[in-house]
Coordinates of C-alpha atoms and ligand atoms in Angstrom, one line a residue:
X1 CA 100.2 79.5 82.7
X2 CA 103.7 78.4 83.7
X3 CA 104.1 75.0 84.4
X4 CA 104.5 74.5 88.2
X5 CA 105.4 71.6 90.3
X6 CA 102.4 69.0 91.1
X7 CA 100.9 70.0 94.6
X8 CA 100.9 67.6 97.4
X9 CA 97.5 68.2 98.1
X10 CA 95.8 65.7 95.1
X11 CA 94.4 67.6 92.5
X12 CA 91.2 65.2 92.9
X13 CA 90.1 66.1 95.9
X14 CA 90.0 69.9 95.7
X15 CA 86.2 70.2 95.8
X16 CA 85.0 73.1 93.8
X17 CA 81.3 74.2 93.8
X18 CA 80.2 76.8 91.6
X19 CA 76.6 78.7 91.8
X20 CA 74.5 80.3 90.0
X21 CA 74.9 79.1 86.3
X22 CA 78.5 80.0 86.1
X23 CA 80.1 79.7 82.5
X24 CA 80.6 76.3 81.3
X25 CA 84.2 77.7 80.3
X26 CA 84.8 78.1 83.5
X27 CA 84.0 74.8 84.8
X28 CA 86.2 73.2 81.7
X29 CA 89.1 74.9 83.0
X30 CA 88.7 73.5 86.5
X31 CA 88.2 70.0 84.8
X32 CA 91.5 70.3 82.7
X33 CA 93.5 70.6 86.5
X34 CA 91.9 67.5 87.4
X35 CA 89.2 69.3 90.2
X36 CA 86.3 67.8 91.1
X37 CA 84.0 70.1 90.0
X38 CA 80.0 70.3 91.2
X39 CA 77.8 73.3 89.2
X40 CA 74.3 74.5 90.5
X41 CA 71.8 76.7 87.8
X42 CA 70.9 78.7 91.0
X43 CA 71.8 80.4 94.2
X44 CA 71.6 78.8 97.8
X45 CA 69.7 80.0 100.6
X46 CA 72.4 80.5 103.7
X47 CA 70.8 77.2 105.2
X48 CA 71.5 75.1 102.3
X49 CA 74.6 77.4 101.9
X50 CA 76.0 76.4 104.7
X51 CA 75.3 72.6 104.5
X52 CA 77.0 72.5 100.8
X53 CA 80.1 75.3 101.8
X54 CA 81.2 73.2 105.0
X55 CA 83.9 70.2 102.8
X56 CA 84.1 72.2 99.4
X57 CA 87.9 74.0 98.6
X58 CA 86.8 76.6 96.4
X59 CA 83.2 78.3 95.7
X60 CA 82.0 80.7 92.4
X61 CA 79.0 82.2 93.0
X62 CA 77.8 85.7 90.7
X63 CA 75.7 88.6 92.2
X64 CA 72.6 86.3 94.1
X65 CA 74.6 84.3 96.9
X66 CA 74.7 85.8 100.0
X67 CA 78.1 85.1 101.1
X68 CA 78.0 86.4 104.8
X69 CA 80.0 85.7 107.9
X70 CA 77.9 82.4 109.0
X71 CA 78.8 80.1 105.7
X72 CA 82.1 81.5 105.5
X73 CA 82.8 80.5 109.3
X74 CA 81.7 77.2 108.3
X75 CA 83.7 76.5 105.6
X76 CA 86.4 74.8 107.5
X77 CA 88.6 73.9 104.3
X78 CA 87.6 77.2 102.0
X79 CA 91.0 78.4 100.3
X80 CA 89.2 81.0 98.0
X81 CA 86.1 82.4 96.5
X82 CA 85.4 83.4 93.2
X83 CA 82.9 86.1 92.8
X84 CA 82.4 85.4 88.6
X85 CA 80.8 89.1 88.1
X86 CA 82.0 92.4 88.6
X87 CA 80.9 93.6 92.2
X88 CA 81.7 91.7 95.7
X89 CA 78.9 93.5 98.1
X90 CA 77.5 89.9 98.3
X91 CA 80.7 88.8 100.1
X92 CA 81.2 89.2 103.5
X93 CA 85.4 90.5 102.4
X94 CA 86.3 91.3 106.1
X95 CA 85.4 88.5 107.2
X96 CA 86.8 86.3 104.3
X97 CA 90.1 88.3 104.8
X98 CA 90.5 87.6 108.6
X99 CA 90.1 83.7 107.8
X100 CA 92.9 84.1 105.0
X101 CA 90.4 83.5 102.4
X102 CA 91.4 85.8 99.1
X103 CA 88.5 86.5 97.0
X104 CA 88.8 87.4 93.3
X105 CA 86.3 88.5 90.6
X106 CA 86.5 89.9 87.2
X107 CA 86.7 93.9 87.2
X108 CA 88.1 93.7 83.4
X109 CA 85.8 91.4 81.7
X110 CA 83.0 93.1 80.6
X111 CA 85.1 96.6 79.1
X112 CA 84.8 96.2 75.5
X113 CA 80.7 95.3 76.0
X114 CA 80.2 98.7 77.6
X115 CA 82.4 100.8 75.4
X116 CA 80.6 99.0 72.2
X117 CA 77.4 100.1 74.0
X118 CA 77.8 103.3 74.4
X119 CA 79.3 104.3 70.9
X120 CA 76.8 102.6 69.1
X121 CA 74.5 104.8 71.3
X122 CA 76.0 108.0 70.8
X123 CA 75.5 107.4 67.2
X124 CA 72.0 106.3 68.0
X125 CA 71.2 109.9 69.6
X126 CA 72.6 112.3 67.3
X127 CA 70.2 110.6 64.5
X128 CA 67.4 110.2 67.4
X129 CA 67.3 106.9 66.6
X130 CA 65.1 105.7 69.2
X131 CA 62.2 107.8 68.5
X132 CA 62.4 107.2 64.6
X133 CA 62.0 103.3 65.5
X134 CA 59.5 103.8 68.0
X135 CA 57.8 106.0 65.3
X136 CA 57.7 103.0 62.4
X137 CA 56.9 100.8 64.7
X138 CA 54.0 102.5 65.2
X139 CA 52.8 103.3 61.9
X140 CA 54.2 106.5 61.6
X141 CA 56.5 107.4 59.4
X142 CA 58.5 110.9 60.2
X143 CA 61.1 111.5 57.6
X144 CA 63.5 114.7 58.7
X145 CA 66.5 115.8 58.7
X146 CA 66.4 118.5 61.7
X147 CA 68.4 117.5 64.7
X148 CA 70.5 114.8 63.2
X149 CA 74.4 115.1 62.6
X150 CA 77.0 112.8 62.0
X151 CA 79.3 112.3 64.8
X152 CA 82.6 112.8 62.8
X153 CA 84.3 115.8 64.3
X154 CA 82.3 116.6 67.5
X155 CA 84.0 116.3 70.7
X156 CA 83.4 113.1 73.4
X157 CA 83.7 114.4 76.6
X158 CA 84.8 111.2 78.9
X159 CA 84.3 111.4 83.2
X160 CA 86.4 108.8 84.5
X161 CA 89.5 107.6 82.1
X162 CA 89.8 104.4 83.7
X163 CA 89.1 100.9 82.2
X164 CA 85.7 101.6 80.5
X165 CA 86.3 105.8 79.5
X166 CA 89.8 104.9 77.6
X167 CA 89.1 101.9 75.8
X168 CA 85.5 104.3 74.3
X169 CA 88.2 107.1 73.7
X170 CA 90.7 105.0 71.5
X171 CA 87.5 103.9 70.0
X172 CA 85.5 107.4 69.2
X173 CA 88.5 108.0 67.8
X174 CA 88.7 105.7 65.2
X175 CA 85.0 107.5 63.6
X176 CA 86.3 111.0 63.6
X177 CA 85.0 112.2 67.0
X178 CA 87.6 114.2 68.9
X179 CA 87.8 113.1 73.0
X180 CA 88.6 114.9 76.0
X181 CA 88.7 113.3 79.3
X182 CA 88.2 114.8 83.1
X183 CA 89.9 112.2 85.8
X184 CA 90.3 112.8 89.5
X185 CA 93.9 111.2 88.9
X186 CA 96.3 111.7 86.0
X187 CA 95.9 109.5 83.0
X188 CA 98.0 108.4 80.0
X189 CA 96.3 109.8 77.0
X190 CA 95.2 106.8 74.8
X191 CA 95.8 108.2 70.9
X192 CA 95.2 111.9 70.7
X193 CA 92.9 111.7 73.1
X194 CA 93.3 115.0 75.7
X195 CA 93.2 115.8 79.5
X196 CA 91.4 118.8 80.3
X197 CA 91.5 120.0 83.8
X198 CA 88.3 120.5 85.2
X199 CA 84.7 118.6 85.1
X200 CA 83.4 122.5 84.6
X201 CA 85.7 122.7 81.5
X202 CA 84.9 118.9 80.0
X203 CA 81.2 119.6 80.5
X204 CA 81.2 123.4 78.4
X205 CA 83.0 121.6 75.7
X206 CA 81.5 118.3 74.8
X207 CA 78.7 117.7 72.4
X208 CA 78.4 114.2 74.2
X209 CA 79.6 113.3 78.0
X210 CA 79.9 110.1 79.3
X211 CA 80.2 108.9 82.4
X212 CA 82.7 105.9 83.7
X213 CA 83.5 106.8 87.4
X214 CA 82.8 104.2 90.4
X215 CA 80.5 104.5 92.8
X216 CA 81.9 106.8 95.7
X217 CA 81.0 109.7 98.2
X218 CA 82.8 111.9 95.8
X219 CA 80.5 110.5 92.4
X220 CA 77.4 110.4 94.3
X221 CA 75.1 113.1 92.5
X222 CA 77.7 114.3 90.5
X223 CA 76.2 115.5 87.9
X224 CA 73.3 117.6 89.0
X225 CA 71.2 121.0 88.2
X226 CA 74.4 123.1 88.1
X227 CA 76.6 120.6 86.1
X228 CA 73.6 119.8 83.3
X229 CA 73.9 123.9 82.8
X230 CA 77.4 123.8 81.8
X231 CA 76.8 121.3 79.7
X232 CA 76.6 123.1 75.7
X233 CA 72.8 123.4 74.5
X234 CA 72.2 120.9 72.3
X235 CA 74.9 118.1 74.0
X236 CA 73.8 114.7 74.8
X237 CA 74.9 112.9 78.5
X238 CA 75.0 109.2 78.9
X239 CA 75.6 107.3 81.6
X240 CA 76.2 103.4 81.8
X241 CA 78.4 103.8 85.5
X242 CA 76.4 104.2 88.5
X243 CA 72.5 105.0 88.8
X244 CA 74.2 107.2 92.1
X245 CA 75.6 109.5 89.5
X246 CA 73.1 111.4 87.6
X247 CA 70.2 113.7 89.3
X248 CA 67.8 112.1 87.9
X249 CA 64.8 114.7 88.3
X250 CA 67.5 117.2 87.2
X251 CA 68.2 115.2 83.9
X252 CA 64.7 114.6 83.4
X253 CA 64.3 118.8 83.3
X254 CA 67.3 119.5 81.0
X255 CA 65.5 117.7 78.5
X256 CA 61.8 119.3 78.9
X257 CA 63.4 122.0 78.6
X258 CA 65.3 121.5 75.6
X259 CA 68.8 122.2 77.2
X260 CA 69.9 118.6 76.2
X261 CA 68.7 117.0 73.0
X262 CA 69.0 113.3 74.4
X263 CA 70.5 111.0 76.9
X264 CA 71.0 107.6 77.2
X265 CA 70.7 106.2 80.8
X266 CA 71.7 102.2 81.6
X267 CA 71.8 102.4 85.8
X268 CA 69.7 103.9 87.8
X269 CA 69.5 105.1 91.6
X270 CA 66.9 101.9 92.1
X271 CA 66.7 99.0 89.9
X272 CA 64.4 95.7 89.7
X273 CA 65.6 93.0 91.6
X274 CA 64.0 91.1 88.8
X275 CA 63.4 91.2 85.1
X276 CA 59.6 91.6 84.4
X277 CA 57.6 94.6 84.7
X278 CA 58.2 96.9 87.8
X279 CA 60.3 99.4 86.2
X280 CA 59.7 103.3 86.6
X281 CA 61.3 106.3 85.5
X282 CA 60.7 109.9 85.2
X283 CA 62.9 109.9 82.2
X284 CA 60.3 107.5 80.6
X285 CA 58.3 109.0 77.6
X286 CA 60.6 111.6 76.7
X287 CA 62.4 113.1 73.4
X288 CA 65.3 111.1 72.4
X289 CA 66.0 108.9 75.6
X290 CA 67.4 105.6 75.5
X291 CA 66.7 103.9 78.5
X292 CA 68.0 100.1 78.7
X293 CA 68.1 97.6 81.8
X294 CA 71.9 98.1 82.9
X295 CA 72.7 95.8 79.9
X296 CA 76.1 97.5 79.5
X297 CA 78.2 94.7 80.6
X298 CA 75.7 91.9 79.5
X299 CA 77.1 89.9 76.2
X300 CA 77.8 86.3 75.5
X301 CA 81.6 87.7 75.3
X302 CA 81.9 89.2 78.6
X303 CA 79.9 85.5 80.3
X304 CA 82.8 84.3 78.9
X305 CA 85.2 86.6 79.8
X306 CA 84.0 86.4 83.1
X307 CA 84.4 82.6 83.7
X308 CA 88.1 82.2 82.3
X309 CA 89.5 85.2 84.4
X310 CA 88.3 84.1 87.5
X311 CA 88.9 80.6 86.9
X312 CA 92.5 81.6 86.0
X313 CA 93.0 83.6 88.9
X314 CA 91.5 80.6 91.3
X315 CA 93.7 77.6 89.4
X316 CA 96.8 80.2 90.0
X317 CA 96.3 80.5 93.7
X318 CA 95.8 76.7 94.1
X319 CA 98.6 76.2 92.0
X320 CA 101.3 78.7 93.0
X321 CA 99.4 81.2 96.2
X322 CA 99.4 84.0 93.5
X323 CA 96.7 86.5 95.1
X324 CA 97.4 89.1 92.2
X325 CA 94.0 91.0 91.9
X326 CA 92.6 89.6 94.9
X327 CA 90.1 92.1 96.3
X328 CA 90.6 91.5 99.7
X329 CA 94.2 90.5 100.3
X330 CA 97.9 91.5 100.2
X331 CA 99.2 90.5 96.8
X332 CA 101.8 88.3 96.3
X333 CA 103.1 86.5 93.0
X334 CA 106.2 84.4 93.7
X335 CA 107.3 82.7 90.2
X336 CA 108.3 78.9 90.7
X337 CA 112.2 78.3 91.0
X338 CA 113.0 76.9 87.9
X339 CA 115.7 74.3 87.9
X340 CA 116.1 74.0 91.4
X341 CA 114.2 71.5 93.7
X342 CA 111.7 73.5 96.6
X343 CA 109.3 73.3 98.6
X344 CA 106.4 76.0 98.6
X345 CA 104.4 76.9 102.0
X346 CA 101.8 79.3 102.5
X347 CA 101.2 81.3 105.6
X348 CA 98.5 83.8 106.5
X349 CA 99.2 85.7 109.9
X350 CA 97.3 88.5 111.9
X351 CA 99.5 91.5 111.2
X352 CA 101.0 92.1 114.3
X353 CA 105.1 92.6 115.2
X354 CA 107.7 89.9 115.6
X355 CA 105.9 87.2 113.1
X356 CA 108.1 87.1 110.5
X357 CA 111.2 86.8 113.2
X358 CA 109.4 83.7 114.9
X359 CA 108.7 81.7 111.3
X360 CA 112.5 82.7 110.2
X361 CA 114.2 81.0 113.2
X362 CA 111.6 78.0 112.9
X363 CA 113.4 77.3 109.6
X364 CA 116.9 78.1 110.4
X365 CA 116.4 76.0 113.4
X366 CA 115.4 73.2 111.5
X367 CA 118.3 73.7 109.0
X368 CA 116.5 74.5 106.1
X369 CA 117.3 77.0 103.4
X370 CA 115.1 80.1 102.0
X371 CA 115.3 79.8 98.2
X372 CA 112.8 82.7 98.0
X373 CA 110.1 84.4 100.2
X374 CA 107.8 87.1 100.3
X375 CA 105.7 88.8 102.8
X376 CA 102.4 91.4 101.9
X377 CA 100.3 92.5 104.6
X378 CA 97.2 94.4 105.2
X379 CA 95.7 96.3 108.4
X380 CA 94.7 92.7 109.4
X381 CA 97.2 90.4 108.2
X382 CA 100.1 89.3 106.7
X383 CA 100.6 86.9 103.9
X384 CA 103.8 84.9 103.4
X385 CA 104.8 82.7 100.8
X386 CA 108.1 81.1 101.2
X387 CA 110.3 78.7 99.2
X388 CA 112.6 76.5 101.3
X389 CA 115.2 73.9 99.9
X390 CA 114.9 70.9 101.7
X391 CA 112.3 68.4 102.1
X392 CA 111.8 69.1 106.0
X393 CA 108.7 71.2 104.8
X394 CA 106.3 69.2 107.0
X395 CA 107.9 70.0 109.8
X396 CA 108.8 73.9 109.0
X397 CA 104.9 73.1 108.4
X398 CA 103.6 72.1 111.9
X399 CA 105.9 74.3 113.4
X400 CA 105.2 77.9 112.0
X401 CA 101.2 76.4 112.3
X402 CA 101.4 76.3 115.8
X403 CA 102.5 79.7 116.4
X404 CA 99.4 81.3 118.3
X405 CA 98.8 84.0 115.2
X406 CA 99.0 82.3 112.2
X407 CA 96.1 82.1 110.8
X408 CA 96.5 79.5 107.8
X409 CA 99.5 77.3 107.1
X410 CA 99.5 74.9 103.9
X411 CA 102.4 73.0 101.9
X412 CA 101.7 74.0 98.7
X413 CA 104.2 71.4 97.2
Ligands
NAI1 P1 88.0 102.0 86.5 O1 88.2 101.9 88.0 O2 88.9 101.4 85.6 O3 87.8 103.5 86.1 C1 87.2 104.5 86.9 C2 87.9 105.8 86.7 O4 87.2 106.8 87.4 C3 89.3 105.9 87.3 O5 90.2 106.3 86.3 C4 89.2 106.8 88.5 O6 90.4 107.5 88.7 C5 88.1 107.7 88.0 N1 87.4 108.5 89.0 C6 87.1 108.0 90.3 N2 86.5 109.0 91.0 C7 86.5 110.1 90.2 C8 86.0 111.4 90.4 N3 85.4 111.8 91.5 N4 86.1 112.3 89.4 C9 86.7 111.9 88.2 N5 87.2 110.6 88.0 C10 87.1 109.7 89.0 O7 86.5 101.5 86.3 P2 85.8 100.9 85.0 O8 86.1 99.4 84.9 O9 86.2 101.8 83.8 O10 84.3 101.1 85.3 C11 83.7 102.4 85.4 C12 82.3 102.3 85.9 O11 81.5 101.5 85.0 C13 82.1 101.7 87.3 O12 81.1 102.5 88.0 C14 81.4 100.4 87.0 O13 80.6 100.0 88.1 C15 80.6 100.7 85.8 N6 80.2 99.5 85.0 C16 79.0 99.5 84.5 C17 78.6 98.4 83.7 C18 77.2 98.3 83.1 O14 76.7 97.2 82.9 N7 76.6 99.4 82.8 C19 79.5 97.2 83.5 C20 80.8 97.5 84.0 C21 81.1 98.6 84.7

């Protein structure tokens, strides 16, 4: 990170609490900057939540906290929340947004896990791998040939080219397998990896599909009866995106049936809460199904992965006001002036007309100079960070505070 001037906020009392067994790399990052940092193995209740939330600067919490409206209303000093996992439903973002509270997770992290995943299992179908194991493990052994191929030369059909589908085509790739892709938006083609322009054409030309789409309206049962018949007899569909995805009665009859030779499914329409038993599936029992628990993302690498880029991203908005990949905010990355001696403040307004006017003639009424500013907004508000020469910050401070809609005012340094 670039170095940056020291805030005048002391490092030392920037309380950060982190949930849920975050990474320790995480909290050794936070230690480096000098942050008083206090780590919990679990989650919090929203009584306890809102006892612990109500003095602390930053929280982490994964999938299990409840962050709703209540503990975020009481967090009086909250500058930002860290969501170390993937998905923010847990996060009341609305309501973190309208209190100028930028939230950031770690949508990148756990890439390489799932694209490893899902080429070691489209090997692991085409030699029905599963079944052979299951097989010797108990006490039969079922030697054949019949239905197993190498993988070198099919064709990878990839739904959804984003993060997850590209990194798996560069990879296929590499062992020989030739990949098409189907996106809603165009792509850059990774290697000699190929658009085509329909789902219909993708699905009568693959001998596997995956799927790496998000969950939306438009994914929801997207691959159903009619789609699993244009898939070529014989093909093979995983999906490690969303359980929402996949028809799972009408996978579950492609495969009786013969139509598809194997699937491997990670997420499904309903999962456990809770590891342990529970689990049911009409895919269980059949031919050449790998089922696994939504594993996709879960290595020791992504953990890690996880707790340095959201650490990062937290230490850079306490450092600079950097909201760069915030989920719920206006972006805004402002590099320190180098050589040149500024002041930094931070303001968070409800959007609405003349704002920018008023906090412009606070500062050319009190004589001091813009070195650099920049405004983002959103539907709900606007976030400003601004530069200013001269050390009359405090009082540029108090006064663009006190007009009636900022929402959020700090000196940053
Ligand atoms: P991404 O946002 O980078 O890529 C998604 C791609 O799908 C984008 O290119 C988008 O344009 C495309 N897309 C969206 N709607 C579409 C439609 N209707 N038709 C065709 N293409 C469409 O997302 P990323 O990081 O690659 O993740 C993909 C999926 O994998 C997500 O659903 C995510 O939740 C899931 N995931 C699952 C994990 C697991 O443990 N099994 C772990 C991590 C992610």
């Amino acid at each position: 990170m670039a170095s940056v001037p020291p805030t005048s906020f002391p490092k030392d009392q920037i309380k950060i609490l982190l949930l849920e067994n975050i990474h320790p790399g995480a909290h050794a990052l936070f230690a480096a900057e000098g942050f008083q940092v206090e780590a919990l193995s679990t989650a919090l209740k929203e009584k306890d939540l809102v006892e612990k939330i109500r003095d602390v600067h930053v929280i982490g919490i994964r999938s299990k906290t409840q962050l709703r409206e209540l503990p975020i209303q009481e967090a009086k000093r909250l500058l930002t929340i860290g969501a170390f996992c993937i998905g923010t439903n847990q996060i009341d973002l609305d309501c973190a947004n309208k209190r100028g509270v930028p939230v950031f997770n770690a949508p990148f992290s756990n890439t390489r896990s799932v694209a490893e995943l899902i080429l070691a299992e489209v090997i692991a179908l085409s030699r029905q791998l599963g079944d052979r194991s299951r097989e010797c493990h108990t006490g039969v052994w079922k030697k054949l040939a019949s239905g197993s191929y190498e993988v070198r030369g099919k064709t990878l059909g990839v739904i959804g080219y984003g993060h997850i589908g590209s990194q798996i085509g560069v990879i296929a790739e590499m062992i020989g397998m030739n990949v098409i892709f189907y996106d809603r938006v165009t792509k850059l083609p990774m290697g000699n990896n190929r658009p085509v322009p329909s789902l219909g054409e993708l699905l009568a030309h693959s001998d596997f599909v995956t799927l790496h789409v998000p969950e939306t309206p438009q994914t929801k049962n997207m691959i159903g009866v009619d789609e699993l018949s244009m898939m070529k007899k014989g093909s093979f569909l995983l999906n490690a995106s969303r359980g929402t995805v996949v028809v799972i009665p009408a996978l579950a009859d492609a495969i009786r049936r013969g139509h598809l030779a194997g699937a491997a499914v990670d997420v499904y329409p309903e999962e456990p809460e809770a590891n342990g038993e529970g689990f049911k599936s009409e895919l269980q029992g059949l031919p050449n199904v790998l089922l696994t628990p939504h594993i996709g993302g879960s290595t020791i690498e992504a953990q890690e992965s996880i707790g340095r880029e959201v650490a990062t991203s937290l230490i850079r908005f306490i450092n600079t006001g950097t909201t760069t990949g915030a989920v719920n905010f206006p972006h805004v990355d402002l590099p320190p002036a180098i050589g040149r001696e500024t002041h930094r403040i931070l303001n968070v307004h409800k959007n609405q007309p003349g704002v920018l006017r008023d906090i412009n003639k606070i500062v050319s009424d009190k004589n001091a100079n813009i070195e650099a500013q920049v405004l983002a907004t959103d539907p709900n508000i606007g976030y400003l960070v601004m530069d200013i020469g001269s050390d009359v910050s405090e009082d540029v401070k108090q006064g663009i505070a006190s007009i009636p809609a900022s929402i959020k005012t700090r000196i940053l340094y």
